[in-house]
């Protein structure tokens, strides 16, 4: 059976996932309770895991500020012949069009982090809409049209936010493997967390902002390590396309 895990949010009461295998890999906020569900077109949902029956994983990066770490990360990706998905804020893209071009020329996929990288939980729906519109306008002006992948700033989201994003034709993308590389816990710590936690269909969250000082070095071991374990490293769009298979809801 082909599975695609998503986060489906409940408006009225706190529900924590009872899927123990996944709970350790998913960030759960007390202000945005969540459960795990299969990909469904009938309810607003954020994709957090792909097909667990396929040996594919997606390596993703967030960039909201800085310019010092992107090139070294791109060099490792090129060396290992890996295509990744980069989620960038519109504000960062405006300031660093050359780096955005380098990402694109490396045949990597580009998604949005909104424009200002300010939590959508702290904004009214119209403010969120305007933030997304501005981000789209910036990307269109830079020549990157029709970007439909969205990761909400800080990963903060609720049902209303997902509904709004979907009404604007965005596919909201979350993650389920997070080594907290932006905290610089040590190269070995980043490597160990990714290698120990990653399973079929996982979406790995990494960072290419200046705060992530150890990520590029960790990638030199992580990328070949994942390949050696038999994983195919795919983009988020490839993972979403796999989600066209028949799915069902997990209660």
PDB file of C-alpha atoms in Angstrom:
ATOM      1  CA  UNK A   1       0.000   0.000   0.000  1.00  0.00           C
ATOM      2  CA  UNK A   2       1.384   3.422  -0.916  1.00  0.00           C
ATOM      3  CA  UNK A   3       1.500   5.799   2.061  1.00  0.00           C
ATOM      4  CA  UNK A   4       1.914   9.563   2.247  1.00  0.00           C
ATOM      5  CA  UNK A   5       1.882  11.067   5.690  1.00  0.00           C
ATOM      6  CA  UNK A   6       0.602  14.563   6.264  1.00  0.00           C
ATOM      7  CA  UNK A   7      -0.164  16.712   9.267  1.00  0.00           C
ATOM      8  CA  UNK A   8      -3.888  17.353   9.706  1.00  0.00           C
ATOM      9  CA  UNK A   9      -4.735  19.933  12.344  1.00  0.00           C
ATOM     10  CA  UNK A  10      -7.748  20.007  14.633  1.00  0.00           C
ATOM     11  CA  UNK A  11      -9.340  23.380  15.556  1.00  0.00           C
ATOM     12  CA  UNK A  12     -10.974  22.447  18.831  1.00  0.00           C
ATOM     13  CA  UNK A  13      -8.939  20.079  20.925  1.00  0.00           C
ATOM     14  CA  UNK A  14      -5.392  18.871  21.495  1.00  0.00           C
ATOM     15  CA  UNK A  15      -4.597  15.579  19.800  1.00  0.00           C
ATOM     16  CA  UNK A  16      -1.116  14.111  19.908  1.00  0.00           C
ATOM     17  CA  UNK A  17      -0.043  11.473  17.448  1.00  0.00           C
ATOM     18  CA  UNK A  18      -0.152   7.934  18.785  1.00  0.00           C
ATOM     19  CA  UNK A  19       2.139   6.731  16.057  1.00  0.00           C
ATOM     20  CA  UNK A  20       5.189   6.228  18.262  1.00  0.00           C
ATOM     21  CA  UNK A  21       7.593   5.517  15.407  1.00  0.00           C
ATOM     22  CA  UNK A  22       6.893   8.916  13.898  1.00  0.00           C
ATOM     23  CA  UNK A  23       6.435  10.940  17.080  1.00  0.00           C
ATOM     24  CA  UNK A  24      10.139  11.309  17.759  1.00  0.00           C
ATOM     25  CA  UNK A  25      10.731  12.730  14.299  1.00  0.00           C
ATOM     26  CA  UNK A  26       7.930  15.296  14.239  1.00  0.00           C
ATOM     27  CA  UNK A  27       7.987  18.693  15.879  1.00  0.00           C
ATOM     28  CA  UNK A  28       4.762  19.206  17.840  1.00  0.00           C
ATOM     29  CA  UNK A  29       3.898  22.636  19.200  1.00  0.00           C
ATOM     30  CA  UNK A  30       1.576  23.049  22.154  1.00  0.00           C
ATOM     31  CA  UNK A  31      -0.156  25.885  20.349  1.00  0.00           C
ATOM     32  CA  UNK A  32      -0.671  23.878  17.160  1.00  0.00           C
ATOM     33  CA  UNK A  33      -1.675  20.332  18.112  1.00  0.00           C
ATOM     34  CA  UNK A  34      -1.528  17.811  15.320  1.00  0.00           C
ATOM     35  CA  UNK A  35      -2.138  14.238  14.295  1.00  0.00           C
ATOM     36  CA  UNK A  36      -0.661  12.217  11.470  1.00  0.00           C
ATOM     37  CA  UNK A  37      -2.840  11.442   8.462  1.00  0.00           C
ATOM     38  CA  UNK A  38      -2.537  10.118   4.955  1.00  0.00           C
ATOM     39  CA  UNK A  39      -2.436  12.537   2.047  1.00  0.00           C
ATOM     40  CA  UNK A  40      -5.997  13.613   1.272  1.00  0.00           C
ATOM     41  CA  UNK A  41      -7.533  16.132  -1.092  1.00  0.00           C
ATOM     42  CA  UNK A  42     -10.614  16.453   1.132  1.00  0.00           C
ATOM     43  CA  UNK A  43      -8.995  18.092   4.150  1.00  0.00           C
ATOM     44  CA  UNK A  44      -6.230  20.700   4.549  1.00  0.00           C
ATOM     45  CA  UNK A  45      -2.970  18.900   5.225  1.00  0.00           C
ATOM     46  CA  UNK A  46       0.778  19.477   5.217  1.00  0.00           C
ATOM     47  CA  UNK A  47       2.981  16.785   3.707  1.00  0.00           C
ATOM     48  CA  UNK A  48       5.485  15.579   6.286  1.00  0.00           C
ATOM     49  CA  UNK A  49       6.429  12.131   4.976  1.00  0.00           C
ATOM     50  CA  UNK A  50       6.364  10.422   1.623  1.00  0.00           C
ATOM     51  CA  UNK A  51       5.782   6.832   0.580  1.00  0.00           C
ATOM     52  CA  UNK A  52       7.124   4.516   3.261  1.00  0.00           C
ATOM     53  CA  UNK A  53       7.087   1.636   0.778  1.00  0.00           C
ATOM     54  CA  UNK A  54       9.720   3.329  -1.400  1.00  0.00           C
ATOM     55  CA  UNK A  55      13.367   3.768  -0.444  1.00  0.00           C
ATOM     56  CA  UNK A  56      13.335   7.493  -1.228  1.00  0.00           C
ATOM     57  CA  UNK A  57      13.995  10.461   1.058  1.00  0.00           C
ATOM     58  CA  UNK A  58      14.047  14.205   0.435  1.00  0.00           C
ATOM     59  CA  UNK A  59      16.823  16.505   1.630  1.00  0.00           C
ATOM     60  CA  UNK A  60      15.522  20.050   2.180  1.00  0.00           C
ATOM     61  CA  UNK A  61      17.065  23.328   3.281  1.00  0.00           C
ATOM     62  CA  UNK A  62      15.609  26.511   4.769  1.00  0.00           C
ATOM     63  CA  UNK A  63      17.263  29.865   4.059  1.00  0.00           C
ATOM     64  CA  UNK A  64      15.988  33.094   5.588  1.00  0.00           C
ATOM     65  CA  UNK A  65      19.153  35.098   6.155  1.00  0.00           C
ATOM     66  CA  UNK A  66      22.860  35.264   5.382  1.00  0.00           C
ATOM     67  CA  UNK A  67      25.093  34.418   2.452  1.00  0.00           C
ATOM     68  CA  UNK A  68      28.092  32.584   3.857  1.00  0.00           C
ATOM     69  CA  UNK A  69      26.988  28.937   3.902  1.00  0.00           C
ATOM     70  CA  UNK A  70      25.049  28.433   0.675  1.00  0.00           C
ATOM     71  CA  UNK A  71      27.974  27.919  -1.687  1.00  0.00           C
ATOM     72  CA  UNK A  72      29.720  25.320   0.479  1.00  0.00           C
ATOM     73  CA  UNK A  73      26.471  23.365   0.754  1.00  0.00           C
ATOM     74  CA  UNK A  74      25.948  23.559  -2.998  1.00  0.00           C
ATOM     75  CA  UNK A  75      29.473  22.258  -3.548  1.00  0.00           C
ATOM     76  CA  UNK A  76      28.796  19.141  -1.481  1.00  0.00           C
ATOM     77  CA  UNK A  77      25.464  18.550  -3.243  1.00  0.00           C
ATOM     78  CA  UNK A  78      27.174  18.846  -6.619  1.00  0.00           C
ATOM     79  CA  UNK A  79      29.972  16.511  -5.584  1.00  0.00           C
ATOM     80  CA  UNK A  80      27.452  13.880  -4.451  1.00  0.00           C
ATOM     81  CA  UNK A  81      25.147  14.524  -7.432  1.00  0.00           C
ATOM     82  CA  UNK A  82      22.151  15.178  -5.184  1.00  0.00           C
ATOM     83  CA  UNK A  83      19.194  17.375  -6.040  1.00  0.00           C
ATOM     84  CA  UNK A  84      17.711  19.057  -2.976  1.00  0.00           C
ATOM     85  CA  UNK A  85      14.782  21.369  -2.304  1.00  0.00           C
ATOM     86  CA  UNK A  86      15.566  24.841  -0.955  1.00  0.00           C
ATOM     87  CA  UNK A  87      12.841  26.826   0.800  1.00  0.00           C
ATOM     88  CA  UNK A  88      13.745  30.514   0.740  1.00  0.00           C
ATOM     89  CA  UNK A  89      12.097  33.631   2.108  1.00  0.00           C
ATOM     90  CA  UNK A  90      11.178  36.297  -0.420  1.00  0.00           C
ATOM     91  CA  UNK A  91      13.135  38.861   1.564  1.00  0.00           C
ATOM     92  CA  UNK A  92      16.280  36.722   1.338  1.00  0.00           C
ATOM     93  CA  UNK A  93      15.745  36.150  -2.389  1.00  0.00           C
ATOM     94  CA  UNK A  94      15.550  39.905  -2.978  1.00  0.00           C
ATOM     95  CA  UNK A  95      18.838  40.436  -1.196  1.00  0.00           C
ATOM     96  CA  UNK A  96      20.698  37.492  -2.732  1.00  0.00           C
ATOM     97  CA  UNK A  97      19.507  36.912  -6.303  1.00  0.00           C
ATOM     98  CA  UNK A  98      22.956  35.624  -7.250  1.00  0.00           C
ATOM     99  CA  UNK A  99      22.782  32.841  -4.665  1.00  0.00           C
ATOM    100  CA  UNK A 100      19.241  31.997  -5.701  1.00  0.00           C
ATOM    101  CA  UNK A 101      20.507  31.698  -9.268  1.00  0.00           C
ATOM    102  CA  UNK A 102      23.306  29.405  -8.096  1.00  0.00           C
ATOM    103  CA  UNK A 103      20.736  27.165  -6.412  1.00  0.00           C
ATOM    104  CA  UNK A 104      18.615  27.077  -9.547  1.00  0.00           C
ATOM    105  CA  UNK A 105      21.560  26.471 -11.858  1.00  0.00           C
ATOM    106  CA  UNK A 106      22.499  23.529  -9.675  1.00  0.00           C
ATOM    107  CA  UNK A 107      19.132  22.061 -10.784  1.00  0.00           C
ATOM    108  CA  UNK A 108      17.849  22.220  -7.234  1.00  0.00           C
ATOM    109  CA  UNK A 109      14.201  22.826  -6.519  1.00  0.00           C
ATOM    110  CA  UNK A 110      12.968  26.077  -4.981  1.00  0.00           C
ATOM    111  CA  UNK A 111      10.093  26.534  -2.552  1.00  0.00           C
ATOM    112  CA  UNK A 112       8.906  29.462  -0.466  1.00  0.00           C
ATOM    113  CA  UNK A 113       9.168  30.368   3.212  1.00  0.00           C
ATOM    114  CA  UNK A 114       6.838  33.325   2.753  1.00  0.00           C
ATOM    115  CA  UNK A 115       8.303  36.796   2.463  1.00  0.00           C
ATOM    116  CA  UNK A 116       9.340  38.049   5.914  1.00  0.00           C
ATOM    117  CA  UNK A 117       9.891  34.748   7.744  1.00  0.00           C
ATOM    118  CA  UNK A 118       7.630  35.798  10.589  1.00  0.00           C
ATOM    119  CA  UNK A 119       5.441  33.161  12.258  1.00  0.00           C
ATOM    120  CA  UNK A 120       2.034  32.924  10.618  1.00  0.00           C
ATOM    121  CA  UNK A 121       0.540  32.093  13.999  1.00  0.00           C
ATOM    122  CA  UNK A 122       1.218  35.712  14.977  1.00  0.00           C
ATOM    123  CA  UNK A 123      -0.553  37.133  11.914  1.00  0.00           C
ATOM    124  CA  UNK A 124      -4.117  37.581  10.754  1.00  0.00           C
ATOM    125  CA  UNK A 125      -5.242  35.671   7.641  1.00  0.00           C
ATOM    126  CA  UNK A 126      -5.106  38.783   5.455  1.00  0.00           C
ATOM    127  CA  UNK A 127      -1.571  39.520   6.641  1.00  0.00           C
ATOM    128  CA  UNK A 128      -0.540  35.980   5.724  1.00  0.00           C
ATOM    129  CA  UNK A 129      -2.176  36.320   2.317  1.00  0.00           C
ATOM    130  CA  UNK A 130      -0.337  39.558   1.636  1.00  0.00           C
ATOM    131  CA  UNK A 131       2.950  38.020   2.795  1.00  0.00           C
ATOM    132  CA  UNK A 132       2.500  35.150   0.344  1.00  0.00           C
ATOM    133  CA  UNK A 133       1.466  37.482  -2.467  1.00  0.00           C
ATOM    134  CA  UNK A 134       4.556  39.607  -1.904  1.00  0.00           C
ATOM    135  CA  UNK A 135       6.769  36.525  -1.855  1.00  0.00           C
ATOM    136  CA  UNK A 136       5.244  35.379  -5.151  1.00  0.00           C
ATOM    137  CA  UNK A 137       5.735  38.804  -6.703  1.00  0.00           C
ATOM    138  CA  UNK A 138       9.398  38.843  -5.700  1.00  0.00           C
ATOM    139  CA  UNK A 139      10.004  35.407  -7.168  1.00  0.00           C
ATOM    140  CA  UNK A 140       8.132  36.271 -10.369  1.00  0.00           C
ATOM    141  CA  UNK A 141      10.229  39.414 -10.776  1.00  0.00           C
ATOM    142  CA  UNK A 142      13.401  37.354 -10.342  1.00  0.00           C
ATOM    143  CA  UNK A 143      12.225  34.923 -12.995  1.00  0.00           C
ATOM    144  CA  UNK A 144      11.055  32.057 -10.778  1.00  0.00           C
ATOM    145  CA  UNK A 145       7.406  31.752 -11.661  1.00  0.00           C
ATOM    146  CA  UNK A 146       4.734  29.358 -10.493  1.00  0.00           C
ATOM    147  CA  UNK A 147       6.449  28.216  -7.292  1.00  0.00           C
ATOM    148  CA  UNK A 148       3.863  26.085  -5.485  1.00  0.00           C
ATOM    149  CA  UNK A 149       5.804  24.517  -2.612  1.00  0.00           C
ATOM    150  CA  UNK A 150       5.444  26.328   0.706  1.00  0.00           C
ATOM    151  CA  UNK A 151       7.017  25.728   4.097  1.00  0.00           C
ATOM    152  CA  UNK A 152       5.536  28.050   6.673  1.00  0.00           C
ATOM    153  CA  UNK A 153       7.986  30.251   8.636  1.00  0.00           C
ATOM    154  CA  UNK A 154       9.415  28.292  11.585  1.00  0.00           C
ATOM    155  CA  UNK A 155       7.145  25.429  10.532  1.00  0.00           C
ATOM    156  CA  UNK A 156       4.321  27.043  12.509  1.00  0.00           C
ATOM    157  CA  UNK A 157       0.891  26.217  11.129  1.00  0.00           C
ATOM    158  CA  UNK A 158      -2.699  25.410  11.913  1.00  0.00           C
ATOM    159  CA  UNK A 159      -5.714  24.333   9.903  1.00  0.00           C
ATOM    160  CA  UNK A 160      -6.679  27.864   8.880  1.00  0.00           C
ATOM    161  CA  UNK A 161      -3.166  28.587   7.620  1.00  0.00           C
ATOM    162  CA  UNK A 162      -3.097  25.406   5.543  1.00  0.00           C
ATOM    163  CA  UNK A 163      -6.560  26.155   4.138  1.00  0.00           C
ATOM    164  CA  UNK A 164      -5.426  29.652   3.147  1.00  0.00           C
ATOM    165  CA  UNK A 165      -2.244  28.334   1.518  1.00  0.00           C
ATOM    166  CA  UNK A 166      -4.165  25.691  -0.394  1.00  0.00           C
ATOM    167  CA  UNK A 167      -6.675  28.310  -1.583  1.00  0.00           C
ATOM    168  CA  UNK A 168      -3.686  30.099  -3.122  1.00  0.00           C
ATOM    169  CA  UNK A 169      -2.611  26.862  -4.838  1.00  0.00           C
ATOM    170  CA  UNK A 170       0.300  26.080  -2.492  1.00  0.00           C
ATOM    171  CA  UNK A 171       1.262  22.604  -1.306  1.00  0.00           C
ATOM    172  CA  UNK A 172       2.368  22.967   2.322  1.00  0.00           C
ATOM    173  CA  UNK A 173       5.482  20.951   3.158  1.00  0.00           C
ATOM    174  CA  UNK A 174       6.645  20.026   6.650  1.00  0.00           C
ATOM    175  CA  UNK A 175       9.319  17.503   7.715  1.00  0.00           C
ATOM    176  CA  UNK A 176       9.843  14.568  10.066  1.00  0.00           C
ATOM    177  CA  UNK A 177      13.628  14.388  10.496  1.00  0.00           C
ATOM    178  CA  UNK A 178      15.199  17.417  12.155  1.00  0.00           C
ATOM    179  CA  UNK A 179      18.780  17.276  13.491  1.00  0.00           C
ATOM    180  CA  UNK A 180      18.588  20.931  14.652  1.00  0.00           C
ATOM    181  CA  UNK A 181      21.670  21.747  12.620  1.00  0.00           C
ATOM    182  CA  UNK A 182      21.075  25.495  13.041  1.00  0.00           C
ATOM    183  CA  UNK A 183      21.927  25.071  16.740  1.00  0.00           C
ATOM    184  CA  UNK A 184      25.362  23.704  15.781  1.00  0.00           C
ATOM    185  CA  UNK A 185      25.209  20.673  18.096  1.00  0.00           C
ATOM    186  CA  UNK A 186      28.358  19.244  16.528  1.00  0.00           C
ATOM    187  CA  UNK A 187      29.018  17.653  13.144  1.00  0.00           C
ATOM    188  CA  UNK A 188      28.816  14.137  14.556  1.00  0.00           C
ATOM    189  CA  UNK A 189      25.524  14.914  16.279  1.00  0.00           C
ATOM    190  CA  UNK A 190      23.978  16.093  13.009  1.00  0.00           C
ATOM    191  CA  UNK A 191      25.265  13.018  11.194  1.00  0.00           C
ATOM    192  CA  UNK A 192      24.083  10.613  13.891  1.00  0.00           C
ATOM    193  CA  UNK A 193      20.581  12.082  14.123  1.00  0.00           C
ATOM    194  CA  UNK A 194      20.012  11.989  10.375  1.00  0.00           C
ATOM    195  CA  UNK A 195      21.444   8.515   9.903  1.00  0.00           C
ATOM    196  CA  UNK A 196      19.669   7.027  12.924  1.00  0.00           C
ATOM    197  CA  UNK A 197      16.265   8.634  12.383  1.00  0.00           C
ATOM    198  CA  UNK A 198      15.846   8.535   8.607  1.00  0.00           C
ATOM    199  CA  UNK A 199      13.501   5.926   7.155  1.00  0.00           C
ATOM    200  CA  UNK A 200      11.693   5.397   3.851  1.00  0.00           C
ATOM    201  CA  UNK A 201       9.804   8.474   2.664  1.00  0.00           C
ATOM    202  CA  UNK A 202      11.264  10.875   5.198  1.00  0.00           C
ATOM    203  CA  UNK A 203      11.677  14.612   4.657  1.00  0.00           C
ATOM    204  CA  UNK A 204      14.908  15.868   6.222  1.00  0.00           C
ATOM    205  CA  UNK A 205      15.085  19.459   7.452  1.00  0.00           C
ATOM    206  CA  UNK A 206      18.454  21.211   7.220  1.00  0.00           C
ATOM    207  CA  UNK A 207      19.470  24.868   6.999  1.00  0.00           C
ATOM    208  CA  UNK A 208      21.640  26.947   4.689  1.00  0.00           C
ATOM    209  CA  UNK A 209      21.406  30.199   6.632  1.00  0.00           C
ATOM    210  CA  UNK A 210      24.540  31.595   8.254  1.00  0.00           C
ATOM    211  CA  UNK A 211      23.586  30.096  11.616  1.00  0.00           C
ATOM    212  CA  UNK A 212      24.182  26.575  10.247  1.00  0.00           C
ATOM    213  CA  UNK A 213      27.957  26.469  10.585  1.00  0.00           C
ATOM    214  CA  UNK A 214      28.368  22.669  10.639  1.00  0.00           C
ATOM    215  CA  UNK A 215      25.860  21.562   8.000  1.00  0.00           C
ATOM    216  CA  UNK A 216      28.120  21.473   4.949  1.00  0.00           C
ATOM    217  CA  UNK A 217      30.697  19.334   6.732  1.00  0.00           C
ATOM    218  CA  UNK A 218      28.001  16.992   8.030  1.00  0.00           C
ATOM    219  CA  UNK A 219      26.622  16.588   4.510  1.00  0.00           C
ATOM    220  CA  UNK A 220      29.938  15.155   3.346  1.00  0.00           C
ATOM    221  CA  UNK A 221      29.122  12.094   5.457  1.00  0.00           C
ATOM    222  CA  UNK A 222      25.312  12.200   5.466  1.00  0.00           C
ATOM    223  CA  UNK A 223      24.751  12.165   1.690  1.00  0.00           C
ATOM    224  CA  UNK A 224      26.979   9.184   0.824  1.00  0.00           C
ATOM    225  CA  UNK A 225      25.779   7.513   4.015  1.00  0.00           C
ATOM    226  CA  UNK A 226      22.138   7.706   2.957  1.00  0.00           C
ATOM    227  CA  UNK A 227      23.042   6.385  -0.491  1.00  0.00           C
ATOM    228  CA  UNK A 228      24.973   3.502   1.040  1.00  0.00           C
ATOM    229  CA  UNK A 229      21.868   2.568   3.013  1.00  0.00           C
ATOM    230  CA  UNK A 230      20.011   2.280  -0.287  1.00  0.00           C
ATOM    231  CA  UNK A 231      18.029   5.503  -0.228  1.00  0.00           C
ATOM    232  CA  UNK A 232      17.239   7.469  -3.352  1.00  0.00           C
ATOM    233  CA  UNK A 233      17.579  11.207  -2.738  1.00  0.00           C
ATOM    234  CA  UNK A 234      14.689  12.987  -4.466  1.00  0.00           C
ATOM    235  CA  UNK A 235      13.110  16.424  -4.555  1.00  0.00           C
ATOM    236  CA  UNK A 236       9.890  17.335  -2.796  1.00  0.00           C
ATOM    237  CA  UNK A 237       8.067  17.616  -6.125  1.00  0.00           C
ATOM    238  CA  UNK A 238       9.055  14.057  -6.939  1.00  0.00           C
ATOM    239  CA  UNK A 239       7.752  12.992  -3.541  1.00  0.00           C
ATOM    240  CA  UNK A 240       4.492  14.892  -4.060  1.00  0.00           C
ATOM    241  CA  UNK A 241       4.072  13.288  -7.486  1.00  0.00           C
ATOM    242  CA  UNK A 242       4.398   9.888  -5.864  1.00  0.00           C
ATOM    243  CA  UNK A 243       1.469  10.908  -3.660  1.00  0.00           C
ATOM    244  CA  UNK A 244      -0.921  10.578  -6.592  1.00  0.00           C
ATOM    245  CA  UNK A 245      -1.224   6.921  -5.572  1.00  0.00           C
ATOM    246  CA  UNK A 246      -4.316   5.711  -3.735  1.00  0.00           C
ATOM    247  CA  UNK A 247      -4.296   6.849  -0.091  1.00  0.00           C
ATOM    248  CA  UNK A 248      -6.393   6.556   3.000  1.00  0.00           C
ATOM    249  CA  UNK A 249      -6.778   8.402   6.275  1.00  0.00           C
ATOM    250  CA  UNK A 250      -5.085   7.189   9.435  1.00  0.00           C
ATOM    251  CA  UNK A 251      -7.192   7.798  12.553  1.00  0.00           C
TER     252      UNK A 251
END
